[in-house]
Short mmCIF file of N, CA, C and O in Angstrom, two decimals:
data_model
loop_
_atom_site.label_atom_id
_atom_site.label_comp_id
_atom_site.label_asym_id
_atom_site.label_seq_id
_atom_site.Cartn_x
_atom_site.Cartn_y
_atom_site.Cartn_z
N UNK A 53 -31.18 49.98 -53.83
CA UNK A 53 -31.99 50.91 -54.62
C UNK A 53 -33.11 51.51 -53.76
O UNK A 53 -33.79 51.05 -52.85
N UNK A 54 -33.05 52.72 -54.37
CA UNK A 54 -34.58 53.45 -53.15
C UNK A 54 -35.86 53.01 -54.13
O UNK A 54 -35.79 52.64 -55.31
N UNK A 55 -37.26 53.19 -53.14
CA UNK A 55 -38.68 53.35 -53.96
C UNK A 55 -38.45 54.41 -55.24
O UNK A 55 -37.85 55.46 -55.00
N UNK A 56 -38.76 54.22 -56.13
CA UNK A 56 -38.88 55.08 -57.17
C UNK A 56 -37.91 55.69 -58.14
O UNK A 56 -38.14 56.48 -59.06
N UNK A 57 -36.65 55.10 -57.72
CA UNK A 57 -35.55 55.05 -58.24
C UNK A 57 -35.63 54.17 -59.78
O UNK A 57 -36.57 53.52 -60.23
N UNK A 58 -34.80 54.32 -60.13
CA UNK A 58 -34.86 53.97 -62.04
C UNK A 58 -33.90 52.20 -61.37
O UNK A 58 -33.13 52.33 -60.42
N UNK A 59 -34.01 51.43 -61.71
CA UNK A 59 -33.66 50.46 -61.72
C UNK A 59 -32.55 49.85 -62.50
O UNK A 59 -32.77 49.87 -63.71
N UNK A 60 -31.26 49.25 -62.11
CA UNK A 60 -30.41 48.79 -63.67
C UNK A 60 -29.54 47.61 -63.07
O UNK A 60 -28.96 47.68 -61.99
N UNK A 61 -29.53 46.73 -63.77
CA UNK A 61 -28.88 44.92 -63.96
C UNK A 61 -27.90 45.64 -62.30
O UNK A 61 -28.14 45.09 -61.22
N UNK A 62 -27.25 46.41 -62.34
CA UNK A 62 -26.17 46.41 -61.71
C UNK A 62 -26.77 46.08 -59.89
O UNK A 62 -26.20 45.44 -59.01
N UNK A 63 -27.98 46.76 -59.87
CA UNK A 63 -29.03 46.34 -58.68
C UNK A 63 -28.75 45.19 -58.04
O UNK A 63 -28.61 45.14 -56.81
N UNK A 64 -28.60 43.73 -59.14
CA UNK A 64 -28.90 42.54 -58.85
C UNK A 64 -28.11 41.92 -57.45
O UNK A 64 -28.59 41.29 -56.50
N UNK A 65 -27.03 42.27 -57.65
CA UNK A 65 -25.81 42.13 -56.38
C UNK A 65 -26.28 42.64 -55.43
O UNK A 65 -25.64 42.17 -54.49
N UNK A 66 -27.15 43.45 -55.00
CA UNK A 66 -27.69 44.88 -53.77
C UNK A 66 -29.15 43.80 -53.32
O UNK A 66 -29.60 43.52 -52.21
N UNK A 67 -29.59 43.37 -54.77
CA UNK A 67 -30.83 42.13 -53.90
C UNK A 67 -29.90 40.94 -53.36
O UNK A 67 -29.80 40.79 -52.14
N UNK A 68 -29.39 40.31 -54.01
CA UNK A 68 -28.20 39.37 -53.74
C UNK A 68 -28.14 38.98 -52.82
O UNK A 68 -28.64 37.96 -52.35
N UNK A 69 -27.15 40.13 -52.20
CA UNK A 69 -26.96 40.56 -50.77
C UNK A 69 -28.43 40.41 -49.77
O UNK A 69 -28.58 39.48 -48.97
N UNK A 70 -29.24 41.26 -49.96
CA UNK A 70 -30.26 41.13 -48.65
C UNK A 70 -30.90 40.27 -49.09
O UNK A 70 -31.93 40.41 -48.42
N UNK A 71 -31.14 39.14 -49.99
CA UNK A 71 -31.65 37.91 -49.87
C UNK A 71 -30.45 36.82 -48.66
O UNK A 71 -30.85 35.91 -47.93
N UNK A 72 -28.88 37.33 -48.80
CA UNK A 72 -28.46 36.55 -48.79
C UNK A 72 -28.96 36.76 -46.83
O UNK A 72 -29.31 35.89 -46.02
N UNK A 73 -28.79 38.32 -46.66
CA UNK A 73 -28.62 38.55 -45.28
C UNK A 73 -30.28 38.18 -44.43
O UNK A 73 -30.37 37.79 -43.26
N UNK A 74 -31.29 38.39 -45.27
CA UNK A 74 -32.41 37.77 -44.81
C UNK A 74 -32.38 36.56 -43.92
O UNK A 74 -32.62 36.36 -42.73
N UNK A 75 -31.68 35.31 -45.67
CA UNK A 75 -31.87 33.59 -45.08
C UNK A 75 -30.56 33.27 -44.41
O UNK A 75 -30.21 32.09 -44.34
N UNK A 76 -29.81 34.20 -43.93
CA UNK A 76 -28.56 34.17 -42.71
C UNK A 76 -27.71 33.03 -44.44
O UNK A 76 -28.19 31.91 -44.65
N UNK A 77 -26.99 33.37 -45.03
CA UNK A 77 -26.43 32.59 -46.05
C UNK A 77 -25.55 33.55 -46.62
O UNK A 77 -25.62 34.77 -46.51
N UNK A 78 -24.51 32.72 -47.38
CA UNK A 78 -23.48 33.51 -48.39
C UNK A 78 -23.94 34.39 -49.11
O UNK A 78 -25.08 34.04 -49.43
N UNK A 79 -23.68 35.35 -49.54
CA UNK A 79 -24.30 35.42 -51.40
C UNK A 79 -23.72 34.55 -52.05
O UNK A 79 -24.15 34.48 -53.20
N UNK A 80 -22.80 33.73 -51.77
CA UNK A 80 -22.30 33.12 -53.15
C UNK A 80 -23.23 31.78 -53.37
O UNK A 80 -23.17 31.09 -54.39
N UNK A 81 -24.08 31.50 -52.24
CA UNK A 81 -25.24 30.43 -51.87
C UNK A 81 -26.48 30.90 -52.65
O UNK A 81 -26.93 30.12 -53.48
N UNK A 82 -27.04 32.00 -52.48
CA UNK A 82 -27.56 32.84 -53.04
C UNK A 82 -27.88 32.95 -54.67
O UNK A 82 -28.98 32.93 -55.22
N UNK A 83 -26.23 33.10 -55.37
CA UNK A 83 -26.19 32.65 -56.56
C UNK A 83 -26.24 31.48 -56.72
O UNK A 83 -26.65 31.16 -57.84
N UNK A 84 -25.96 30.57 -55.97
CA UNK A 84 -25.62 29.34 -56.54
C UNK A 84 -27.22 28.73 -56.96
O UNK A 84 -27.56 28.41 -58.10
N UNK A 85 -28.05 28.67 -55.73
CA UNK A 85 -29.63 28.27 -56.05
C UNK A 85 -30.38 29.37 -57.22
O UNK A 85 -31.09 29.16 -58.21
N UNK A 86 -29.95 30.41 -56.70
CA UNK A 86 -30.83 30.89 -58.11
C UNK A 86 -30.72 30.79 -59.73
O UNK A 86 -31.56 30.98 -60.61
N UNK A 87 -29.05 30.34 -59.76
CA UNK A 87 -28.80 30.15 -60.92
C UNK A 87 -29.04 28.80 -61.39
O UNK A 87 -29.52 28.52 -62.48
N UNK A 88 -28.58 27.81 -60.30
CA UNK A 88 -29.79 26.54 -60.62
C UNK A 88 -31.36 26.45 -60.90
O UNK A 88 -31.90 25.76 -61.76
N UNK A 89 -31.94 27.28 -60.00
CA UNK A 89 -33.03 27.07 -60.51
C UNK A 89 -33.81 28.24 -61.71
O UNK A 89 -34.97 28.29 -62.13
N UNK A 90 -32.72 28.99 -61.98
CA UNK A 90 -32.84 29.73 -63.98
C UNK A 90 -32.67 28.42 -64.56
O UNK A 90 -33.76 28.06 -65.01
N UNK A 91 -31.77 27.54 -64.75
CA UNK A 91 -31.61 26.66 -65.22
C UNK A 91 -32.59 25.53 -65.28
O UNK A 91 -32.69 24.84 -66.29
N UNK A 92 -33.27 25.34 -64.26
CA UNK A 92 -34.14 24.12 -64.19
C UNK A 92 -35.14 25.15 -64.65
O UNK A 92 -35.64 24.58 -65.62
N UNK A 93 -35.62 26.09 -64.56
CA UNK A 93 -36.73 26.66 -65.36
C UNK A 93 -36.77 27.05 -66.61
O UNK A 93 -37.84 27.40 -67.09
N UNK A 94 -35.82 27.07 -67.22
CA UNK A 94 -35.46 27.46 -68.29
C UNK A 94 -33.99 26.74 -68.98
O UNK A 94 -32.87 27.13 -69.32
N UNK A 95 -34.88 25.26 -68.96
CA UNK A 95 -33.30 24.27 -69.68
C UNK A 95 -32.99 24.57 -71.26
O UNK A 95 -32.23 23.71 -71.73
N UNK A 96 -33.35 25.47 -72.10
CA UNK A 96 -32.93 26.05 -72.99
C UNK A 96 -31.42 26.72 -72.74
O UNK A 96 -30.43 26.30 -73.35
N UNK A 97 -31.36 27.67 -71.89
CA UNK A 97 -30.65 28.19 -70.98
C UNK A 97 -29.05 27.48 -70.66
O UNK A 97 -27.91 27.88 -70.89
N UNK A 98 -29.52 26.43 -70.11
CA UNK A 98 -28.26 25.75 -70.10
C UNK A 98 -27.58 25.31 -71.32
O UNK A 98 -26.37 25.47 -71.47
N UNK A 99 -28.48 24.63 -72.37
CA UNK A 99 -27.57 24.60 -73.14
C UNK A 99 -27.21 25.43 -73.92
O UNK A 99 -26.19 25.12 -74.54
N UNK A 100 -27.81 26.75 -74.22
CA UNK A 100 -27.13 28.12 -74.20
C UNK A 100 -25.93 28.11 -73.60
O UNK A 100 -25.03 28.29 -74.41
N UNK A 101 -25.50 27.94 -72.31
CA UNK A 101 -24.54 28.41 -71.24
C UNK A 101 -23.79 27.32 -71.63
O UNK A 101 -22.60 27.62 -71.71
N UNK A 102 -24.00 26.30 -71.87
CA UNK A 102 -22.88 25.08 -72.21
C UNK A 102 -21.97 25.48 -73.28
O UNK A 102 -20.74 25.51 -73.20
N UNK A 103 -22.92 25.89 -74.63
CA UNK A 103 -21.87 26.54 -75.56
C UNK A 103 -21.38 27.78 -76.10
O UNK A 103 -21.14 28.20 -77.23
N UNK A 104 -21.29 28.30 -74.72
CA UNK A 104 -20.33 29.30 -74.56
C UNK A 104 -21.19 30.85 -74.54
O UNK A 104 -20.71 31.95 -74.24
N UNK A 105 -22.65 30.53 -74.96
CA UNK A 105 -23.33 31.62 -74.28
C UNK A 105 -22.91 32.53 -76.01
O UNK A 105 -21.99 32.33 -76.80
N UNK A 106 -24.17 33.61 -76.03
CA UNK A 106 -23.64 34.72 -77.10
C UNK A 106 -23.27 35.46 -77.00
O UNK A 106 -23.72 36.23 -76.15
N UNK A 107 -21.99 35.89 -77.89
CA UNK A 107 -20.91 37.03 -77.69
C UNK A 107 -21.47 38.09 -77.10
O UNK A 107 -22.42 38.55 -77.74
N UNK A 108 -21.16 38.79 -75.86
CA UNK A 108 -21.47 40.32 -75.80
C UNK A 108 -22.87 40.37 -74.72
O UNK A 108 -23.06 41.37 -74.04
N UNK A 109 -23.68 39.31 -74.67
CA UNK A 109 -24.76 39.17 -74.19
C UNK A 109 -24.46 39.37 -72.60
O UNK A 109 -24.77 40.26 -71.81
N UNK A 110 -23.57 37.93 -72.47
CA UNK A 110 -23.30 37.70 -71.50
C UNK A 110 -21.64 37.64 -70.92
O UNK A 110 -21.14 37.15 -69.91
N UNK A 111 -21.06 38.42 -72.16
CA UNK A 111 -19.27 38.11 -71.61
C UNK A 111 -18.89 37.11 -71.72
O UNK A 111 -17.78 36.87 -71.26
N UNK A 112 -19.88 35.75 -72.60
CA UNK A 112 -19.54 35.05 -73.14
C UNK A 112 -19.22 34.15 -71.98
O UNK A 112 -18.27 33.40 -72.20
N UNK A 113 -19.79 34.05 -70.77
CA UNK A 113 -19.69 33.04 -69.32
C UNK A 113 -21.30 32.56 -69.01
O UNK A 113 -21.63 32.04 -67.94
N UNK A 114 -22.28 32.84 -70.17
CA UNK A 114 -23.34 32.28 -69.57
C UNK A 114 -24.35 33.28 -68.89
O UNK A 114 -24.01 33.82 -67.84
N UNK A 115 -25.45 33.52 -69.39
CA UNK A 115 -26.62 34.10 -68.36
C UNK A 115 -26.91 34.37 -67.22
O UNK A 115 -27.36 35.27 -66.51
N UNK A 116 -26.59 33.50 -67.20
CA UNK A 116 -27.03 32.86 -65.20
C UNK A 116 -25.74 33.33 -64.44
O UNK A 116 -25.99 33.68 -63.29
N UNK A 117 -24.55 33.42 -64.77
CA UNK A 117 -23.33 33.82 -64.50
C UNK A 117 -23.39 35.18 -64.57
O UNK A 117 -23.15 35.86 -63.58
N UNK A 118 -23.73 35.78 -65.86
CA UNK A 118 -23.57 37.42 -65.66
C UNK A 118 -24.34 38.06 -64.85
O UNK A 118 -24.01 38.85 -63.96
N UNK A 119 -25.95 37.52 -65.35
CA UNK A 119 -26.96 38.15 -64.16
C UNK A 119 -26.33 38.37 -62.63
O UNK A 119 -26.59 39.36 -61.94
N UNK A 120 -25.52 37.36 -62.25
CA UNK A 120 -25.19 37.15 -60.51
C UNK A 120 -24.05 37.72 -60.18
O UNK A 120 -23.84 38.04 -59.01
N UNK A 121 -23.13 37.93 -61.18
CA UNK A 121 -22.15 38.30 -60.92
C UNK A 121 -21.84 40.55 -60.88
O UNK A 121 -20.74 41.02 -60.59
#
């Protein structure tokens, strides 16, 4: 995304990435800690994501899953 550009969820993969290329790491490493630690900050969350997450929200795979994916 450029400065001043309108921003949208779809972004998240584009930070993803240059977090991943920053700390020399996967993105899929990337997701993996950040979605752990949504989870440890927000253990509501998980058990949200345990049962099955709400229709439509998230594609029904969980928060932490859609955000990253």
């Amino acid at each position: 995304p450029e400065k001043g550009a309108v921003n949208v969820p779809s972004n998240i993969t584009v930070a993803r990435d240059e977090v991943a290329r920053i700390k020399g790491v996967a993105p899929a490493e990337v997701e993996r800690v950040t979605s752990a630690n949504a989870l440890r900050l927000f253990p509501r969350l998980a058990r949200w994501a345990a049962a099955g997450g709400e229709a439509g929200a998230a594609g029904g795979r969980g928060a932490a899953a859609a955000v990253l994916s």
